[in-house]
Short mmCIF file of C-alpha atoms in Angstrom, two decimals:
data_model
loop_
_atom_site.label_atom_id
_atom_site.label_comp_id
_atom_site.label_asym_id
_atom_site.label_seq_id
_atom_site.Cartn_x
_atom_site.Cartn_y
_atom_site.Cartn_z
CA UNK A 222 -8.82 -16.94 12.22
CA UNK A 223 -6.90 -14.14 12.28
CA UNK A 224 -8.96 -12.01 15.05
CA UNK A 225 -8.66 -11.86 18.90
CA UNK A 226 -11.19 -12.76 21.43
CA UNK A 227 -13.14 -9.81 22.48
CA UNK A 228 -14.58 -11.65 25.52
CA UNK A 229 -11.14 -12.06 26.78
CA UNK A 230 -9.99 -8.14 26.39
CA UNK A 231 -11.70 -7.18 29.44
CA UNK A 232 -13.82 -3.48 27.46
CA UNK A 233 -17.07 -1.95 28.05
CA UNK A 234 -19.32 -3.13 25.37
CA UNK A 235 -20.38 0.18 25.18
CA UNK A 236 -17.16 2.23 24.74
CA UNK A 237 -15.76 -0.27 22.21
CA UNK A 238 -16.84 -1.46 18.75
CA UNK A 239 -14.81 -4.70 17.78
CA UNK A 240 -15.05 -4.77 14.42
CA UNK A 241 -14.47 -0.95 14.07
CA UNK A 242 -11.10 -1.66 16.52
CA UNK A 243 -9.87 -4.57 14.09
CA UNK A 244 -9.85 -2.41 11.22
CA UNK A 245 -8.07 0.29 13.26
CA UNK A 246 -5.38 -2.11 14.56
CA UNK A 247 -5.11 -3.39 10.79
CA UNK A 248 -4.79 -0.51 9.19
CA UNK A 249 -1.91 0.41 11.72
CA UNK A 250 -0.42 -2.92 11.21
CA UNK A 251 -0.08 -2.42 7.44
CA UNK A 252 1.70 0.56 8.13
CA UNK A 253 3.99 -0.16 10.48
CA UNK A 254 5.99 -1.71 7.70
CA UNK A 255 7.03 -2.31 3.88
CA UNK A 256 5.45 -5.65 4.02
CA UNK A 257 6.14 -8.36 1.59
CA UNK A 258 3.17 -10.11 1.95
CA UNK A 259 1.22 -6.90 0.91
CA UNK A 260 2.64 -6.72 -2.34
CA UNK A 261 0.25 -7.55 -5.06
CA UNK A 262 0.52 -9.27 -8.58
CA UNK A 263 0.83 -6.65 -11.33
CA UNK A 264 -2.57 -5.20 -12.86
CA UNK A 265 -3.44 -3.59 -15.93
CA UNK A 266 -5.03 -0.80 -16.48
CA UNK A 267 -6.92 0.66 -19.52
CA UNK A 268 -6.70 4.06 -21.07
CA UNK A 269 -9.18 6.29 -21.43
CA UNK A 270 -9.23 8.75 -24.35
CA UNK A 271 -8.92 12.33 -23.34
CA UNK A 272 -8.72 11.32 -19.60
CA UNK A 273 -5.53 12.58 -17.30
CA UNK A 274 -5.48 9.73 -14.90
CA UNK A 275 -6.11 6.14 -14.63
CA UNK A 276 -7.96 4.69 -12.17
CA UNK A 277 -5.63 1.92 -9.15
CA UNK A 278 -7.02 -0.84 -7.67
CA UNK A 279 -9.13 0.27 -4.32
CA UNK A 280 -6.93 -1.84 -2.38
CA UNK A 281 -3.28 -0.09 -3.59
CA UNK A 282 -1.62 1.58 -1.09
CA UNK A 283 1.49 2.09 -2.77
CA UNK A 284 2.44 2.45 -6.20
CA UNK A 285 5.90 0.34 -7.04
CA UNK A 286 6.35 0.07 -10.52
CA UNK A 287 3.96 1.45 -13.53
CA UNK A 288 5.40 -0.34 -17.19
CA UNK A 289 3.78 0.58 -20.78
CA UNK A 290 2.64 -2.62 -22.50
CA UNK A 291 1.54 -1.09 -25.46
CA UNK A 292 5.34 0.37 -26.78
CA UNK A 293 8.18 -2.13 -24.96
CA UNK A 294 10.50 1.10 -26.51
CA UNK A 295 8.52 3.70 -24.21
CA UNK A 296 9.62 4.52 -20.87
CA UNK A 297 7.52 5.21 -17.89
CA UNK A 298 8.42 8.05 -15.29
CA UNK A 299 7.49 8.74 -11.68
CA UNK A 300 7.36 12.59 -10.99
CA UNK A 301 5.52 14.88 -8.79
CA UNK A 302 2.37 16.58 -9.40
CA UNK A 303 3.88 19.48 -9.43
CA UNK A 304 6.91 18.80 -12.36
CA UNK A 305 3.58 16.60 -14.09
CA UNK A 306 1.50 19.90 -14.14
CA UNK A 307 4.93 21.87 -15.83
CA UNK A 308 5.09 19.02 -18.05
CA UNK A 309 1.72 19.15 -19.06
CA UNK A 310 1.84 22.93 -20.08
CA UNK A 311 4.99 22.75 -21.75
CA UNK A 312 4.88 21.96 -25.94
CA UNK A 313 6.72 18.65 -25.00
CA UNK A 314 5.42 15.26 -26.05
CA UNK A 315 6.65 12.32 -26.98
CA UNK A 316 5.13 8.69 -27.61
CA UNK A 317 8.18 7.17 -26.42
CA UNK A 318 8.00 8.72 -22.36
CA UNK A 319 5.31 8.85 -20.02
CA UNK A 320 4.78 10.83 -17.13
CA UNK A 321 3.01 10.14 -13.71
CA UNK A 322 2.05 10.75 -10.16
CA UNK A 323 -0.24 9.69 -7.72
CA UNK A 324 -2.71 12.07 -6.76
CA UNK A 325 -5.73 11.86 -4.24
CA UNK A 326 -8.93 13.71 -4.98
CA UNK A 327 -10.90 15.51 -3.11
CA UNK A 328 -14.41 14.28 -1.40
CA UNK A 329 -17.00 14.19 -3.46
CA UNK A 330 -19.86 13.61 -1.31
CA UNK A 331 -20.23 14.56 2.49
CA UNK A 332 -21.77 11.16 3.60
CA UNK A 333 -18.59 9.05 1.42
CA UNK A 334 -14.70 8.94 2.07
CA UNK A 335 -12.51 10.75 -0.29
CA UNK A 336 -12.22 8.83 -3.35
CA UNK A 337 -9.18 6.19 -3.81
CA UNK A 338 -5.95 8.03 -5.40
CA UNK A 339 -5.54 7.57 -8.93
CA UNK A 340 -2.45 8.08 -11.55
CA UNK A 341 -2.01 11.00 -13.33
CA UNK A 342 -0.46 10.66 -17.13
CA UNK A 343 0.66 12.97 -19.37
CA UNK A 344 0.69 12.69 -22.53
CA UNK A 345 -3.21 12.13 -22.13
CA UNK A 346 -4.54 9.47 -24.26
CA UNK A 347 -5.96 10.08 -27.53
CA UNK A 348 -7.78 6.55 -27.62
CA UNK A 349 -9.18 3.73 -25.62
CA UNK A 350 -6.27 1.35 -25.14
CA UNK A 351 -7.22 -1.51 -23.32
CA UNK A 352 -4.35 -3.01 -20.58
CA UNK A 353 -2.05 0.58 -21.54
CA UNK A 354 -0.22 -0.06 -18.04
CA UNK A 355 1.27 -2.83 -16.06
CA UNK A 356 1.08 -1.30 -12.60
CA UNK A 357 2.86 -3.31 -9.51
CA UNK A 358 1.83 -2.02 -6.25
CA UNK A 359 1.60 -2.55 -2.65
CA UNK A 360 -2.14 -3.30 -0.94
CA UNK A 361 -3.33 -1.65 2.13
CA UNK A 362 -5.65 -3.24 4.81
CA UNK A 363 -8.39 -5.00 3.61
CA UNK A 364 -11.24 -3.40 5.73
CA UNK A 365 -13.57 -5.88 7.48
CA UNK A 366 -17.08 -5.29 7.10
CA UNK A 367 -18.89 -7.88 9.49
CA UNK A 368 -17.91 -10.50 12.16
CA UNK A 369 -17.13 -13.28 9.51
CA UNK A 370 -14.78 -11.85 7.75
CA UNK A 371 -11.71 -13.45 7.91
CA UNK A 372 -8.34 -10.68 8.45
CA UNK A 373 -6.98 -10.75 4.88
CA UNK A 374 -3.12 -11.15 5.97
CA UNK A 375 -1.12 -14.52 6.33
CA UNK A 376 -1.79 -16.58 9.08
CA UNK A 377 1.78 -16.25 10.92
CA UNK A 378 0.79 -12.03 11.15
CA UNK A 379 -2.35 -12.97 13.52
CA UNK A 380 -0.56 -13.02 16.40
CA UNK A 381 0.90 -9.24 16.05
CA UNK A 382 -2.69 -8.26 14.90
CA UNK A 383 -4.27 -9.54 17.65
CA UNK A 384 -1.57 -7.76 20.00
CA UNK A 385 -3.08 -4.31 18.28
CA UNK A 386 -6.16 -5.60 18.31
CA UNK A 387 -5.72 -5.50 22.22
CA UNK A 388 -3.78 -2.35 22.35
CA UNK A 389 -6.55 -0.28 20.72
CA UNK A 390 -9.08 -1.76 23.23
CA UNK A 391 -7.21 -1.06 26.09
CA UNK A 392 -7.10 2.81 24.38
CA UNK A 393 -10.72 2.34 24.29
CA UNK A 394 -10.72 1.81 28.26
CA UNK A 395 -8.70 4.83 28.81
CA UNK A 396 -4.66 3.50 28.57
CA UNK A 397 -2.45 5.52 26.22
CA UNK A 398 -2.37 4.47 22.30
CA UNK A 399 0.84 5.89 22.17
CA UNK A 400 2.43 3.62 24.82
CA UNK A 401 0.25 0.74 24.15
CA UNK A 402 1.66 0.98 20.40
CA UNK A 403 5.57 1.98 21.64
CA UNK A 404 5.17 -1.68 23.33
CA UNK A 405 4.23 -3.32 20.30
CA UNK A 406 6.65 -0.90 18.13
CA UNK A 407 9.93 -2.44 20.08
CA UNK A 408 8.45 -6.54 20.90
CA UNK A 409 10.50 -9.04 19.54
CA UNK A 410 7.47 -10.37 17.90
CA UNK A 411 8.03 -7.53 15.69
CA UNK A 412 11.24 -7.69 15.02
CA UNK A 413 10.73 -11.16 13.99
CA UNK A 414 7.94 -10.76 11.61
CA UNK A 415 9.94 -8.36 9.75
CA UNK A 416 13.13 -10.58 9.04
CA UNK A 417 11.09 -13.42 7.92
CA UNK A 418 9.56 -10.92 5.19
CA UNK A 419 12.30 -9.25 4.56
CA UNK A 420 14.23 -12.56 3.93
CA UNK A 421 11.23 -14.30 1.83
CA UNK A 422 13.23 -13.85 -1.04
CA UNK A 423 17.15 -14.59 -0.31
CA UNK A 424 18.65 -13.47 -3.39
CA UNK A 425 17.25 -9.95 -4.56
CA UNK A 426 19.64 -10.24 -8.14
CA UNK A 427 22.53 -7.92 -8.81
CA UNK A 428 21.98 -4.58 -7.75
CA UNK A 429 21.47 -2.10 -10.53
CA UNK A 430 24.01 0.52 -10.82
CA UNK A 431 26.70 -1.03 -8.25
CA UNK A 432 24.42 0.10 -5.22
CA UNK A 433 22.02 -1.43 -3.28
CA UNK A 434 18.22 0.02 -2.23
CA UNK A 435 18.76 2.79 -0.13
CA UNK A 436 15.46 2.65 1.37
CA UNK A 437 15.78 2.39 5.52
CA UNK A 438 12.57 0.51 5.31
CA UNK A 439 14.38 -1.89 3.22
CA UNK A 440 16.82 -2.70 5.70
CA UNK A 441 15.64 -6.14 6.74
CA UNK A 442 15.71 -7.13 2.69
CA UNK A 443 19.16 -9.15 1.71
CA UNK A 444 21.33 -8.42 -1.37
CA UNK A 445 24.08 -9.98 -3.53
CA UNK A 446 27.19 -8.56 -3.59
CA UNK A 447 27.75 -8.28 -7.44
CA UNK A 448 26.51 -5.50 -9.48
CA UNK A 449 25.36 -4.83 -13.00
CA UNK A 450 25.70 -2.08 -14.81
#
């Protein structure tokens, strides 16, 4: 399951690739929005002493929530790479905060895809610590290497990825992306998909702080009405 029927798209066999179009239409579906579906159980991740970074799982698309399991009293900050690298060159340390951002290096090697990003600390570690981080994160597309793979998303999502699926084919004969996409961008189907995973979870708790998420890609996501402070 989970993958269209290329015999009934209608493409030249030679213009068009199918497994090479799934992976395209998946990796657009994934970002189309803050899926639910896509977000992963927390991992941990070991320290390595006198490294900068920690390594994320390949699949993590989107880093959520990074907690230190080694010091419940030590706090764990997001920042850019830019305030990280200040940080770093400043006389400041402290075992009780952590720093970090998400970085992506460069290629490596010509024939191989820029490595997956990675999360750079500061302070660096002085000494292996096994499981140092509980990371939460959300995955990207789970790219399909042959024919019998099965699409890696729940089964009530085939029907939008096989609507991509067709859109990039039709691409592939010539038609627009852009409008094939805008189609697919404003279907009820859609629309649909994104209320049932933005209402997975009816009650979200009491908003921290007496506000709610201010994320707009959020706005599909219910909330209670009481706060805490």
């Amino acid at each position: 399951g989970g993958l269209a029927d290329v015999n009934a798209i209608q493409v030249d066999p030679q213009r068009f690739q199918y497994k090479d179009n799934v992976n395209d239409a998946g990796q657009h579906m994934v970002s189309m929005h803050d899926w639910s579906w896509l977000v992963r159980p927390p991992v941990m991740v070991n320290f390595t002493a006198n490294q900068e970074f920690v390594e994320l799982p390949e699949e993590a698309q989107e880093v959520l929530k990074v907690e230190n399991t080694s010091n419940v009293n030590s706090s764990v900050q997001p920042t850019t790479p830019e305030d990280l690298l200040h940080v770093r060159g400043s006389i400041f340390t402290s075992q009780h905060a952590f720093w970090y951002a998400v970085v992506f290096p460069g290629q490596n090697d010509f024939r191989e895809n820029a490595p997956q990003p990675r999360l750079e600390i500061y302070p660096t570690p002085t000494t292996d610590s096994s499981k140092a981080f509980r990371v939460l994160y959300r995955a990207g597309w789970t790219t399909l290497s042959n024919m019998n793979s099965v699409a890696n998303v729940p089964r009530d999502m085939e029907a939008l990825l096989t609507e991509l699926v067709r859109g990039f084919a039709r691409a592939a004969q010539g038609a627009r992306l852009t409008q094939e996409l805008d189609l697919i961008d404003a279907s009820a189907l859609l629309n649909r998909l994104k209320t049932r995973y933005g209402s997975i979870q009816r009650d979200l708790g009491m908003a921290a702080g007496g506000a709610v998420e201010s994320l707009v890609s959020e706005v599909y996501r219910p909330f209670t009405s009481i706060t805490k402070s």
